[in-house]
Amino acid sequence: MADLEGSLLQALNAQECIADSGEFAKSQGVEHMVLVGTIRSLQASEMIIAEDIDHFRYALTEEAQGYLTAGSPEAQVFNAVPAGEEGISLAELKSKVPGEAGDVGFKQAMQQKWLALDKSKGEPRVVRKAASIEDRTQALLADVAAGKELGKAEAEAAKKRKLIKPEQWKTYKLTKGPKFALERKKPATDLTHEMLAKGTWRTQEFKDYNFNALGVPPSSGHLHPLLKVRSQFRKIFTQMGFEEMPTNQYVESSFWNFDALFQPQQHPARDAHDTFFLTKPAATPSERGVPADYMQRVQSVHESGGYGSAGYGYSWKVAESEKNLLRTHTTAVSSRMLYRLANQPGGFRPAKYFSIDRVFRNEAVDRTHLAEFHQVEGLVCDRGLTLGDLIGVLNQFFSRLGLKKLRFKPAFNPYTEPSMEIFSYSEQLGKWMEVGNSGMFRPEMLRPMGLPEDVNVIAWGLSLERPTMILYGIDNIRDLFGHKVSLSMVRRNPICRLGL
Ligand code: PHE
C-alpha cells in the first residue's frame, strides 16, 4: 500500500498528470479498487486532485459467455439439423440441443429462415433451408468480449436477448493537489518543546482541531445510591426548617444510647446479642460528659420515677451506664442534643432537628438485615406539642417523599408514649407497608434533662436502606451495602428524586 502511494506520487511528479487511474492500476498490477483507497486518502490530505472519469460498456451475461465458444443457440440448432430432405424430427432436435438454447435457437433459426418445417410427410420434420450460415450473434459476442463498441440497434437486440448487460464504473484523472509532496507528512497534534527550540513549528503542519469530537468523559467519583437518597432526605428536612445534628460519633456510652432514653438497664435490647459493646476502651467514665446532677436525676427516675411516673423500681448502676457501645440508634444523638437544648445559655428555645447516619446492631445478617445500617431521624421540640402535631408533621414529611396515604398503629418504645408505627399504602404493591416508627418522648426522658414542663418532643425514625432499595429496585441489602457491592452499580445508578 505504502509502495503504491509512493509510485503514484512519483508518477504524478514526473508526468504532472495521470490521465486515467484505471490504466495506472493496470500498470502497477493492482486492482483498481485497491488504488482507489490510496487515491481517497491522498485526496483527503489535499496532496492530489482526482476528477471522475465515467466509463460505460457492455459485458457478456453468464449465458452469453457459453455461446462465445459453443456458438449462438440458433447456430447450434442449425448445425444439429442434417443437410438433405430427410431433416430431423422435432423431438430428436430437442434432444440434441436441449434446454433454453434449443428453444430460443429454433425460434431464431426459423425467423432467419435458416430452417423450415416440412409437414408433407405426416409427422413434421425440420429441414435446412439455408445452405450455410454465418453466426453473426457469436461474432457480436466476440466483439463485446474484445471491448469493441456496438451499434445502437445491435446492442438493443442483444440486450433484449439478455446476452449483454450494461456496466458502469469510475476511474480518475489525477493531478497534483495544493499540498502535493513526494512523501506524506504526518501533521503534528501537539506543539513540542523541540519544535519551539528548533523553530520547526514555523513550517510544521498541525492537525486541525475537531470541534465536533466528543471528549473522553472525565473519570470522576460517583455517589453511592444511599448518599443520593440521603441528600434527598436532607433537602426535605431543610425545606421543612430542620437543622442537622452532629452524628459523627459512632461510639457512645450506654448512658446517652439507653439510660438518658429511660431504657431500663435490664432491657433485652441492651443484651450483647443486640448491641455491640466495646472492649477497648470498655467504658467512658461518667465524669467525662455526663453532668453529675443530670445523672442523679436519671438514676432517680429509673429507680423511683417522678413527673407522674412510678419508675422501674430497680437499683440503677453507674457502671452499666458507662459501658461503651456502637450506637444502636441515632436517638442517642437526639438525647445529647435535647440535653444541650435544655441547658443552653439563655434557656430553652424551640428546635427542629434531624440526623441521617450509621447505626449498629448485633443482628443475624440476611437479605434485609445487616449489622450496620443508616437511620433517618427527625424531631420537633416545642411547647404544647400534641400527637396531632406528630401526625401532621409525619404527613408533611412522608408526602414529600411521595407517600401520601399514611396509617398509624400503636407501638412501644421505652422512650416514647404514645408510640406509633407508621404504615404507608404502596400503590405499586397494593398493600400497606411499614415505613417508620415514631412517638412523643416521655417526660421521664425530657424532664431530667431540664426541659420545661410544657415542652414536648415529637420524633420519628426510619431506615435509609429500605427506601433506597425500593427506589433502586435492589432486593438484597448485601448488594447495596458492604464488601459485595459492585462498583459498576455505584457508577451506573441514576440520580434520585424523591416524590416524583
Ligand atoms: N430510635 C427508633 C428506632 O431505632 C426510632 C424512633 C425515633 C422512634 C424517634 C421514635 C422516635 O427504631
Short mmCIF file of C-alpha atoms and ligand atoms in Angstrom, two decimals:
data_model
loop_
_atom_site.label_atom_id
_atom_site.label_comp_id
_atom_site.label_asym_id
_atom_site.label_seq_id
_atom_site.Cartn_x
_atom_site.Cartn_y
_atom_site.Cartn_z
CA MET A 1 0.00 0.00 0.00
CA ALA A 2 2.65 2.48 1.05
CA ASP A 3 4.53 1.41 -2.07
CA LEU A 4 1.58 2.10 -4.28
CA GLU A 5 1.21 5.53 -2.75
CA GLY A 6 4.91 6.19 -3.36
CA SER A 7 4.77 5.13 -7.01
CA LEU A 8 1.63 7.14 -7.61
CA LEU A 9 3.25 10.27 -6.18
CA GLN A 10 6.45 9.59 -8.17
CA ALA A 11 4.50 9.15 -11.39
CA LEU A 12 2.50 12.29 -10.75
CA ASN A 13 5.68 14.22 -10.02
CA ALA A 14 7.26 13.05 -13.29
CA GLN A 15 4.21 13.45 -15.55
CA GLU A 16 2.20 16.16 -13.76
CA CYS A 17 -0.93 14.18 -14.58
CA ILE A 18 -2.17 10.61 -14.57
CA ALA A 19 -4.78 10.56 -17.29
CA ASP A 20 -6.66 7.52 -16.06
CA SER A 21 -6.25 5.75 -12.75
CA GLY A 22 -7.60 2.59 -14.37
CA GLU A 23 -4.59 2.43 -16.67
CA PHE A 24 -2.26 3.28 -13.82
CA ALA A 25 -3.68 0.45 -11.68
CA LYS A 26 -3.10 -1.96 -14.56
CA SER A 27 0.48 -0.74 -14.96
CA GLN A 28 1.07 -1.38 -11.25
CA GLY A 29 -0.59 -4.77 -11.39
CA VAL A 30 -3.22 -3.93 -8.74
CA GLU A 31 -6.99 -3.95 -8.74
CA HIS A 32 -8.40 -0.50 -9.36
CA MET A 33 -10.38 -0.85 -6.11
CA VAL A 34 -7.10 -1.01 -4.19
CA LEU A 35 -5.77 2.09 -5.89
CA VAL A 36 -9.00 3.95 -5.08
CA GLY A 37 -8.23 3.60 -1.36
CA THR A 38 -4.87 5.30 -1.87
CA ILE A 39 -6.41 8.00 -4.06
CA ARG A 40 -9.08 8.82 -1.47
CA SER A 41 -6.61 9.14 1.35
CA LEU A 42 -4.20 11.33 -0.68
CA GLN A 43 -7.15 13.40 -1.78
CA ALA A 44 -8.24 13.92 1.84
CA SER A 45 -4.78 15.29 2.61
CA GLU A 46 -5.08 17.58 -0.46
CA MET A 47 -1.93 16.04 -1.93
CA ILE A 48 -3.68 15.13 -5.16
CA ILE A 49 -6.78 16.17 -7.05
CA ALA A 50 -8.94 13.43 -8.53
CA GLU A 51 -11.51 14.11 -11.24
CA ASP A 52 -14.09 11.49 -12.10
CA ILE A 53 -13.97 9.70 -15.43
CA ASP A 54 -17.20 7.87 -16.10
CA HIS A 55 -16.99 4.64 -18.02
CA PHE A 56 -19.63 2.61 -19.71
CA ARG A 57 -19.50 -0.68 -21.53
CA TYR A 58 -21.47 -3.79 -22.28
CA ALA A 59 -20.37 -7.06 -20.78
CA LEU A 60 -21.44 -10.60 -21.63
CA THR A 61 -24.05 -12.21 -19.45
CA GLU A 62 -23.24 -15.59 -17.99
CA GLU A 63 -25.45 -17.24 -20.58
CA ALA A 64 -23.67 -15.44 -23.44
CA GLN A 65 -20.28 -16.48 -22.16
CA GLY A 66 -21.17 -20.08 -23.10
CA TYR A 67 -22.25 -19.09 -26.62
CA LEU A 68 -18.92 -17.37 -27.17
CA THR A 69 -17.25 -20.74 -27.73
CA ALA A 70 -20.17 -23.09 -28.45
CA GLY A 71 -21.83 -20.78 -30.94
CA SER A 72 -25.14 -18.93 -30.67
CA PRO A 73 -28.24 -21.02 -29.92
CA GLU A 74 -29.51 -20.54 -33.49
CA ALA A 75 -26.21 -21.76 -34.94
CA GLN A 76 -26.20 -24.73 -32.56
CA VAL A 77 -29.70 -25.66 -33.66
CA PHE A 78 -28.87 -25.18 -37.36
CA ASN A 79 -25.80 -27.38 -37.04
CA ALA A 80 -27.88 -30.06 -35.36
CA VAL A 81 -30.13 -30.35 -38.39
CA PRO A 82 -28.62 -32.70 -41.02
CA ALA A 83 -28.41 -31.45 -44.60
CA GLY A 84 -30.83 -33.14 -47.03
CA GLU A 85 -34.59 -33.59 -47.38
CA GLU A 86 -34.90 -36.11 -44.55
CA GLY A 87 -34.21 -33.48 -41.89
CA ILE A 88 -34.88 -34.34 -38.24
CA SER A 89 -37.91 -34.75 -36.03
CA LEU A 90 -38.66 -32.00 -33.51
CA ALA A 91 -38.17 -34.37 -30.62
CA GLU A 92 -34.77 -35.51 -31.83
CA LEU A 93 -33.67 -31.93 -32.45
CA LYS A 94 -34.73 -31.04 -28.95
CA SER A 95 -32.66 -33.83 -27.51
CA LYS A 96 -29.62 -32.68 -29.50
CA VAL A 97 -29.84 -29.08 -28.34
CA PRO A 98 -31.60 -29.29 -25.01
CA GLY A 99 -32.82 -26.58 -22.72
CA GLU A 100 -33.49 -22.96 -23.40
CA ALA A 101 -30.75 -22.77 -26.04
CA GLY A 102 -32.74 -25.29 -28.06
CA ASP A 103 -36.00 -23.35 -27.79
CA VAL A 104 -34.50 -19.92 -28.43
CA GLY A 105 -32.19 -21.23 -31.15
CA PHE A 106 -35.04 -22.94 -33.01
CA LYS A 107 -37.15 -19.77 -32.90
CA GLN A 108 -34.24 -17.60 -34.12
CA ALA A 109 -33.22 -20.03 -36.87
CA MET A 110 -36.82 -20.19 -38.12
CA GLN A 111 -37.13 -16.39 -38.04
CA GLN A 112 -33.92 -16.01 -40.00
CA LYS A 113 -35.19 -18.60 -42.46
CA TRP A 114 -32.23 -20.89 -41.83
CA LEU A 115 -34.63 -23.75 -41.17
CA ALA A 116 -38.12 -24.78 -42.27
CA LEU A 117 -40.79 -27.20 -41.09
CA ASP A 118 -41.81 -29.85 -43.65
CA LYS A 119 -45.29 -31.17 -42.87
CA SER A 120 -45.85 -33.02 -46.16
CA LYS A 121 -44.94 -36.48 -44.81
CA GLY A 122 -47.36 -36.64 -41.87
CA GLU A 123 -45.13 -36.09 -38.84
CA PRO A 124 -43.41 -32.65 -39.26
CA ARG A 125 -39.67 -32.72 -39.99
CA VAL A 126 -37.18 -29.85 -39.50
CA VAL A 127 -35.09 -29.30 -42.62
CA ARG A 128 -32.34 -26.90 -43.60
CA LYS A 129 -33.48 -24.01 -45.79
CA ALA A 130 -30.15 -22.18 -45.99
CA ALA A 131 -27.15 -23.98 -47.41
CA SER A 132 -24.78 -22.36 -44.96
CA ILE A 133 -24.97 -19.75 -42.24
CA GLU A 134 -22.86 -17.03 -40.70
CA ASP A 135 -23.09 -16.87 -36.88
CA ARG A 136 -23.37 -13.12 -36.51
CA THR A 137 -24.54 -13.40 -32.91
CA GLN A 138 -21.36 -15.22 -31.91
CA ALA A 139 -19.31 -12.60 -33.75
CA LEU A 140 -21.12 -9.85 -31.88
CA LEU A 141 -20.41 -11.54 -28.56
CA ALA A 142 -16.76 -11.80 -29.52
CA ASP A 143 -16.74 -8.06 -30.28
CA VAL A 144 -18.21 -7.30 -26.86
CA ALA A 145 -15.69 -9.57 -25.20
CA ALA A 146 -12.90 -7.73 -27.05
CA GLY A 147 -14.25 -4.38 -25.80
CA LYS A 148 -15.34 -3.13 -29.21
CA GLU A 149 -18.18 -0.65 -29.39
CA LEU A 150 -21.56 -1.84 -30.62
CA GLY A 151 -24.07 -0.19 -32.91
CA LYS A 152 -27.18 1.01 -31.14
CA ALA A 153 -29.60 -1.42 -32.80
CA GLU A 154 -27.29 -4.40 -32.32
CA ALA A 155 -26.80 -3.55 -28.68
CA GLU A 156 -30.54 -3.19 -28.08
CA ALA A 157 -31.28 -6.54 -29.70
CA ALA A 158 -28.56 -8.33 -27.74
CA LYS A 159 -29.72 -6.68 -24.51
CA LYS A 160 -33.27 -7.85 -25.21
CA ARG A 161 -31.98 -11.40 -25.63
CA LYS A 162 -30.14 -11.00 -22.32
CA LEU A 163 -26.81 -11.70 -23.97
CA ILE A 164 -25.17 -8.47 -22.82
CA LYS A 165 -25.62 -6.18 -19.83
CA PRO A 166 -24.56 -2.55 -19.33
CA GLU A 167 -21.75 -1.86 -16.84
CA GLN A 168 -20.76 1.50 -15.37
CA TRP A 169 -17.68 2.38 -13.38
CA LYS A 170 -15.45 5.26 -12.48
CA THR A 171 -11.77 5.90 -12.78
CA TYR A 172 -9.98 9.13 -12.05
CA LYS A 173 -7.84 11.71 -13.72
CA LEU A 174 -5.17 12.62 -11.19
CA THR A 175 -3.25 15.87 -10.85
CA LYS A 176 -1.16 17.42 -8.09
CA GLY A 177 -3.03 18.95 -5.18
CA PRO A 178 -2.15 22.11 -3.24
CA LYS A 179 -0.24 20.05 -0.68
CA PHE A 180 1.49 17.79 -3.16
CA ALA A 181 4.70 16.21 -1.90
CA LEU A 182 6.60 13.05 -2.67
CA GLU A 183 6.12 11.86 0.85
CA ARG A 184 3.17 12.25 3.11
CA LYS A 185 3.88 14.39 6.14
CA LYS A 186 2.04 13.43 9.24
CA PRO A 187 0.57 16.59 10.73
CA ALA A 188 1.59 17.13 14.33
CA THR A 189 -1.04 17.06 17.03
CA ASP A 190 0.98 18.76 19.73
CA LEU A 191 3.38 21.65 19.91
CA THR A 192 6.54 20.30 21.47
CA HIS A 193 9.43 21.83 23.30
CA GLU A 194 11.68 20.68 20.45
CA MET A 195 9.63 22.48 17.79
CA LEU A 196 9.89 25.68 19.80
CA ALA A 197 13.59 25.27 20.47
CA LYS A 198 14.49 24.48 16.87
CA GLY A 199 11.93 26.81 15.32
CA THR A 200 10.45 23.98 13.25
CA TRP A 201 6.99 25.00 14.43
CA ARG A 202 7.07 27.64 11.70
CA THR A 203 6.90 25.07 8.93
CA GLN A 204 5.40 22.16 10.81
CA GLU A 205 1.93 21.22 9.73
CA PHE A 206 -0.58 20.81 12.52
CA LYS A 207 -3.62 18.69 12.55
CA ASP A 208 -6.84 20.70 12.61
CA TYR A 209 -8.90 20.76 15.76
CA ASN A 210 -12.04 18.69 15.54
CA PHE A 211 -14.51 20.76 17.45
CA ASN A 212 -17.25 18.22 16.87
CA ALA A 213 -15.43 15.34 18.50
CA LEU A 214 -16.95 14.13 21.74
CA GLY A 215 -14.43 14.35 24.52
CA VAL A 216 -13.37 11.48 26.68
CA PRO A 217 -15.67 11.51 29.69
CA PRO A 218 -13.52 12.57 32.63
CA SER A 219 -13.22 9.91 35.27
CA SER A 220 -14.75 11.08 38.48
CA GLY A 221 -16.19 9.92 41.74
CA HIS A 222 -19.68 8.50 41.92
CA LEU A 223 -22.20 8.83 44.68
CA HIS A 224 -23.46 5.61 46.21
CA PRO A 225 -27.26 5.29 45.99
CA LEU A 226 -27.51 5.67 49.77
CA LEU A 227 -25.80 9.03 49.50
CA LYS A 228 -28.13 10.13 46.73
CA VAL A 229 -31.18 9.23 48.77
CA ARG A 230 -29.60 10.81 51.84
CA SER A 231 -29.18 14.11 50.03
CA GLN A 232 -32.86 13.99 49.06
CA PHE A 233 -33.84 13.41 52.68
CA ARG A 234 -31.59 16.30 53.70
CA LYS A 235 -33.31 18.52 51.19
CA ILE A 236 -36.75 17.61 52.52
CA PHE A 237 -35.70 18.22 56.11
CA THR A 238 -34.01 21.54 55.37
CA GLN A 239 -37.01 22.68 53.30
CA MET A 240 -39.14 21.94 56.36
CA GLY A 241 -36.83 24.06 58.51
CA PHE A 242 -34.94 21.25 60.29
CA GLU A 243 -31.31 21.55 61.37
CA GLU A 244 -28.88 18.66 61.07
CA MET A 245 -27.47 17.20 64.27
CA PRO A 246 -23.78 16.26 64.53
CA THR A 247 -23.73 12.49 64.10
CA ASN A 248 -20.01 11.85 63.80
CA GLN A 249 -19.79 9.75 66.95
CA TYR A 250 -20.31 6.04 66.31
CA VAL A 251 -19.08 5.05 69.76
CA GLU A 252 -21.42 6.10 72.53
CA SER A 253 -21.70 5.40 76.19
CA SER A 254 -24.70 3.37 77.24
CA PHE A 255 -25.82 6.46 79.11
CA TRP A 256 -26.74 8.50 76.04
CA ASN A 257 -27.82 5.50 73.98
CA PHE A 258 -30.06 3.92 76.66
CA ASP A 259 -30.18 5.45 80.14
CA ALA A 260 -30.97 9.01 79.09
CA LEU A 261 -33.77 7.50 76.99
CA PHE A 262 -35.35 5.86 80.05
CA GLN A 263 -34.45 2.43 78.75
CA PRO A 264 -34.04 0.20 81.84
CA GLN A 265 -30.67 -1.45 82.37
CA GLN A 266 -32.24 -4.92 82.17
CA HIS A 267 -33.92 -4.13 78.85
CA PRO A 268 -33.38 -7.03 76.43
CA ALA A 269 -32.08 -4.67 73.71
CA ARG A 270 -29.10 -3.94 75.95
CA ASP A 271 -28.12 -7.55 75.74
CA ALA A 272 -24.88 -8.20 73.89
CA HIS A 273 -26.94 -10.14 71.36
CA ASP A 274 -28.44 -6.90 70.12
CA THR A 275 -25.72 -4.44 70.99
CA PHE A 276 -22.03 -4.32 70.12
CA PHE A 277 -20.15 -3.42 73.30
CA LEU A 278 -16.59 -2.17 73.10
CA THR A 279 -13.79 -3.94 74.93
CA LYS A 280 -11.18 -1.24 74.46
CA PRO A 281 -11.98 1.16 75.95
CA ALA A 282 -14.82 -0.67 77.60
CA ALA A 283 -16.20 2.34 79.44
CA THR A 284 -16.47 6.12 79.44
CA PRO A 285 -16.08 7.44 82.99
CA SER A 286 -19.25 9.40 83.72
CA GLU A 287 -17.24 12.39 84.94
CA ARG A 288 -16.42 12.85 81.28
CA GLY A 289 -19.52 14.14 79.57
CA VAL A 290 -22.40 13.44 81.93
CA PRO A 291 -23.08 16.22 84.45
CA ALA A 292 -23.46 14.79 87.93
CA ASP A 293 -26.81 16.41 88.70
CA TYR A 294 -28.35 15.18 85.46
CA MET A 295 -27.04 11.67 86.09
CA GLN A 296 -28.54 11.83 89.54
CA ARG A 297 -31.97 12.72 88.09
CA VAL A 298 -31.72 9.94 85.53
CA GLN A 299 -30.88 7.43 88.23
CA SER A 300 -33.77 8.57 90.36
CA VAL A 301 -36.34 8.45 87.54
CA HIS A 302 -35.22 4.89 86.67
CA GLU A 303 -35.34 3.77 90.29
CA SER A 304 -38.34 5.56 91.69
CA GLY A 305 -39.93 7.60 88.90
CA GLY A 306 -41.22 11.16 89.21
CA TYR A 307 -43.11 13.57 86.92
CA GLY A 308 -46.14 11.34 87.30
CA SER A 309 -44.19 8.11 86.72
CA ALA A 310 -43.59 5.19 89.10
CA GLY A 311 -40.17 4.37 87.60
CA TYR A 312 -38.87 0.87 87.20
CA GLY A 313 -38.07 0.12 90.82
CA TYR A 314 -34.62 -1.36 90.38
CA SER A 315 -31.20 -0.30 91.53
CA TRP A 316 -29.60 1.75 88.73
CA LYS A 317 -25.86 1.17 88.23
CA VAL A 318 -23.45 3.90 87.08
CA ALA A 319 -21.08 1.24 85.80
CA GLU A 320 -23.74 -0.12 83.44
CA SER A 321 -24.34 3.35 82.01
CA GLU A 322 -20.61 3.86 81.41
CA LYS A 323 -20.28 0.89 79.06
CA ASN A 324 -19.13 1.85 75.60
CA LEU A 325 -21.07 0.59 72.60
CA LEU A 326 -21.58 1.23 68.93
CA ARG A 327 -24.72 3.34 68.94
CA THR A 328 -27.79 1.23 68.23
CA HIS A 329 -29.87 4.19 67.06
CA THR A 330 -29.39 7.83 66.18
CA THR A 331 -31.77 8.63 69.03
CA ALA A 332 -28.54 8.62 71.10
CA VAL A 333 -27.60 11.77 69.21
CA SER A 334 -31.07 13.20 69.80
CA SER A 335 -30.76 12.70 73.55
CA ARG A 336 -27.43 14.56 73.63
CA MET A 337 -28.92 17.39 71.55
CA LEU A 338 -32.05 17.67 73.69
CA TYR A 339 -29.95 17.86 76.84
CA ARG A 340 -27.89 20.59 75.23
CA LEU A 341 -31.06 22.42 74.12
CA ALA A 342 -32.44 22.34 77.66
CA ASN A 343 -29.22 23.67 79.14
CA GLN A 344 -28.02 26.18 76.56
CA PRO A 345 -27.18 29.71 77.69
CA GLY A 346 -30.32 31.84 77.54
CA GLY A 347 -32.52 28.84 78.25
CA PHE A 348 -34.72 26.64 76.15
CA ARG A 349 -35.70 27.63 72.61
CA PRO A 350 -37.91 25.54 70.29
CA ALA A 351 -35.95 23.47 67.77
CA LYS A 352 -36.38 21.13 64.80
CA TYR A 353 -33.57 18.67 64.35
CA PHE A 354 -32.75 15.80 62.01
CA SER A 355 -29.99 13.28 61.52
CA ILE A 356 -29.09 10.69 58.91
CA ASP A 357 -26.25 8.40 59.83
CA ARG A 358 -25.00 4.96 60.65
CA VAL A 359 -26.12 2.73 63.50
CA PHE A 360 -25.08 -0.77 64.54
CA ARG A 361 -27.00 -3.80 65.72
CA ASN A 362 -25.70 -7.21 66.54
CA GLU A 363 -28.13 -8.99 64.24
CA ALA A 364 -28.03 -12.08 62.07
CA VAL A 365 -27.30 -10.95 58.53
CA ASP A 366 -29.85 -11.83 55.87
CA ARG A 367 -31.38 -10.36 52.70
CA THR A 368 -32.85 -7.42 54.59
CA HIS A 369 -30.63 -7.10 57.65
CA LEU A 370 -27.05 -6.05 58.14
CA ALA A 371 -25.14 -5.43 61.35
CA GLU A 372 -24.93 -1.78 60.36
CA PHE A 373 -27.34 0.47 58.54
CA HIS A 374 -28.42 4.08 58.41
CA GLN A 375 -31.20 5.80 60.25
CA VAL A 376 -33.11 8.88 59.30
CA GLU A 377 -34.48 10.67 62.35
CA GLY A 378 -36.45 13.84 62.82
CA LEU A 379 -37.64 15.61 65.93
CA VAL A 380 -39.53 18.74 66.87
CA CYS A 381 -39.14 20.20 70.32
CA ASP A 382 -41.64 22.89 71.30
CA ARG A 383 -44.17 23.96 73.89
CA GLY A 384 -47.56 22.27 73.85
CA LEU A 385 -46.99 19.76 71.08
CA THR A 386 -49.59 17.01 70.76
CA LEU A 387 -49.97 13.70 68.99
CA GLY A 388 -51.93 15.67 66.37
CA ASP A 389 -48.77 17.69 65.65
CA LEU A 390 -46.80 14.46 65.22
CA ILE A 391 -49.36 13.06 62.78
CA GLY A 392 -49.39 16.37 60.88
CA VAL A 393 -45.61 16.57 60.61
CA LEU A 394 -45.39 12.92 59.56
CA ASN A 395 -47.98 13.51 56.83
CA GLN A 396 -45.99 16.51 55.59
CA PHE A 397 -42.70 14.68 55.70
CA PHE A 398 -43.84 11.46 54.03
CA SER A 399 -45.90 13.22 51.38
CA ARG A 400 -42.71 14.97 50.31
CA LEU A 401 -41.26 11.50 49.83
CA GLY A 402 -44.21 10.67 47.63
CA LEU A 403 -46.02 8.63 50.30
CA LYS A 404 -49.37 10.35 50.60
CA LYS A 405 -51.51 7.74 52.35
CA LEU A 406 -50.42 7.03 55.94
CA ARG A 407 -51.83 4.92 58.75
CA PHE A 408 -50.62 4.59 62.32
CA LYS A 409 -50.54 1.65 64.66
CA PRO A 410 -49.93 1.83 68.42
CA ALA A 411 -46.47 0.56 69.31
CA PHE A 412 -43.97 0.56 72.15
CA ASN A 413 -40.63 2.27 72.64
CA PRO A 414 -39.15 2.69 76.13
CA TYR A 415 -38.63 6.40 75.43
CA THR A 416 -41.91 7.39 73.73
CA GLU A 417 -45.52 7.46 74.86
CA PRO A 418 -47.63 7.25 72.84
CA SER A 419 -45.67 5.42 70.16
CA MET A 420 -46.83 4.73 66.64
CA GLU A 421 -45.61 2.58 63.84
CA ILE A 422 -46.07 4.34 60.51
CA PHE A 423 -47.55 2.49 57.54
CA SER A 424 -47.86 3.74 54.01
CA TYR A 425 -50.02 2.36 51.22
CA SER A 426 -47.96 1.23 48.27
CA GLU A 427 -49.95 1.58 45.05
CA GLN A 428 -47.22 -0.47 43.39
CA LEU A 429 -47.54 -3.46 45.71
CA GLY A 430 -51.19 -2.90 46.56
CA LYS A 431 -50.57 -3.19 50.31
CA TRP A 432 -49.72 -1.28 53.46
CA MET A 433 -46.02 -1.26 54.28
CA GLU A 434 -44.26 -0.26 57.48
CA VAL A 435 -42.19 2.83 56.75
CA GLY A 436 -41.13 4.06 60.17
CA ASN A 437 -41.53 4.36 63.90
CA SER A 438 -42.48 7.43 65.89
CA GLY A 439 -43.71 8.81 69.18
CA MET A 440 -43.69 11.57 71.78
CA PHE A 441 -40.69 11.42 74.07
CA ARG A 442 -41.66 10.54 77.62
CA PRO A 443 -41.47 13.08 80.46
CA GLU A 444 -39.17 10.51 82.19
CA MET A 445 -36.67 11.27 79.43
CA LEU A 446 -37.23 15.01 78.94
CA ARG A 447 -37.76 16.34 82.46
CA PRO A 448 -34.48 15.09 83.99
CA MET A 449 -32.73 16.93 81.15
CA GLY A 450 -34.24 20.13 82.44
CA LEU A 451 -36.71 20.82 79.65
CA PRO A 452 -39.65 22.94 80.87
CA GLU A 453 -42.79 21.10 81.88
CA ASP A 454 -44.87 22.30 78.91
CA VAL A 455 -42.26 21.29 76.35
CA ASN A 456 -42.97 18.17 74.29
CA VAL A 457 -40.87 16.42 71.69
CA ILE A 458 -42.34 14.58 68.74
CA ALA A 459 -39.95 12.32 66.90
CA TRP A 460 -39.76 9.65 64.25
CA GLY A 461 -37.20 7.38 62.67
CA LEU A 462 -36.80 5.17 59.63
CA SER A 463 -34.02 3.40 57.82
CA LEU A 464 -32.25 4.89 54.82
CA GLU A 465 -31.69 1.47 53.25
CA ARG A 466 -35.33 0.49 52.88
CA PRO A 467 -36.47 3.42 50.69
CA THR A 468 -33.18 3.23 48.76
CA MET A 469 -33.73 -0.44 47.98
CA ILE A 470 -37.27 0.29 46.82
CA LEU A 471 -36.17 3.27 44.72
CA TYR A 472 -33.29 1.40 43.09
CA GLY A 473 -35.02 -1.96 42.78
CA ILE A 474 -32.46 -3.78 44.94
CA ASP A 475 -33.88 -6.74 46.84
CA ASN A 476 -30.79 -7.92 48.71
CA ILE A 477 -29.29 -5.44 51.15
CA ARG A 478 -25.88 -7.02 50.59
CA ASP A 479 -25.98 -5.72 47.00
CA LEU A 480 -26.43 -2.22 48.39
CA PHE A 481 -24.02 -2.09 51.28
CA GLY A 482 -20.88 -3.93 52.28
CA HIS A 483 -17.97 -5.64 50.61
CA LYS A 484 -20.06 -7.36 47.93
CA VAL A 485 -21.29 -4.12 46.37
CA SER A 486 -20.46 -3.90 42.70
CA LEU A 487 -18.61 -0.73 41.82
CA SER A 488 -20.22 -0.62 38.43
CA MET A 489 -23.62 -0.49 40.16
CA VAL A 490 -22.33 2.56 42.03
CA ARG A 491 -21.04 4.06 38.78
CA ARG A 492 -24.20 3.43 36.79
CA ASN A 493 -27.02 4.15 39.21
CA PRO A 494 -29.15 7.13 38.22
CA ILE A 495 -29.86 10.26 40.21
CA CYS A 496 -32.64 10.06 42.73
CA ARG A 497 -35.60 12.39 43.02
CA LEU A 498 -37.93 11.53 45.82
CA GLY A 499 -41.60 12.18 45.46
CA LEU A 500 -41.52 12.28 41.68
N1 PHE B 1 -34.96 5.00 67.57
C1 PHE B 1 -36.07 4.31 66.99
C2 PHE B 1 -35.57 3.03 66.28
O1 PHE B 1 -34.48 2.66 66.50
C3 PHE B 1 -36.79 5.16 66.01
C4 PHE B 1 -37.54 6.25 66.70
C5 PHE B 1 -37.01 7.51 66.73
C6 PHE B 1 -38.74 6.01 67.34
C7 PHE B 1 -37.68 8.53 67.36
C8 PHE B 1 -39.44 7.01 67.92
C9 PHE B 1 -38.92 8.26 67.99
O2 PHE B 1 -36.28 2.45 65.56
#
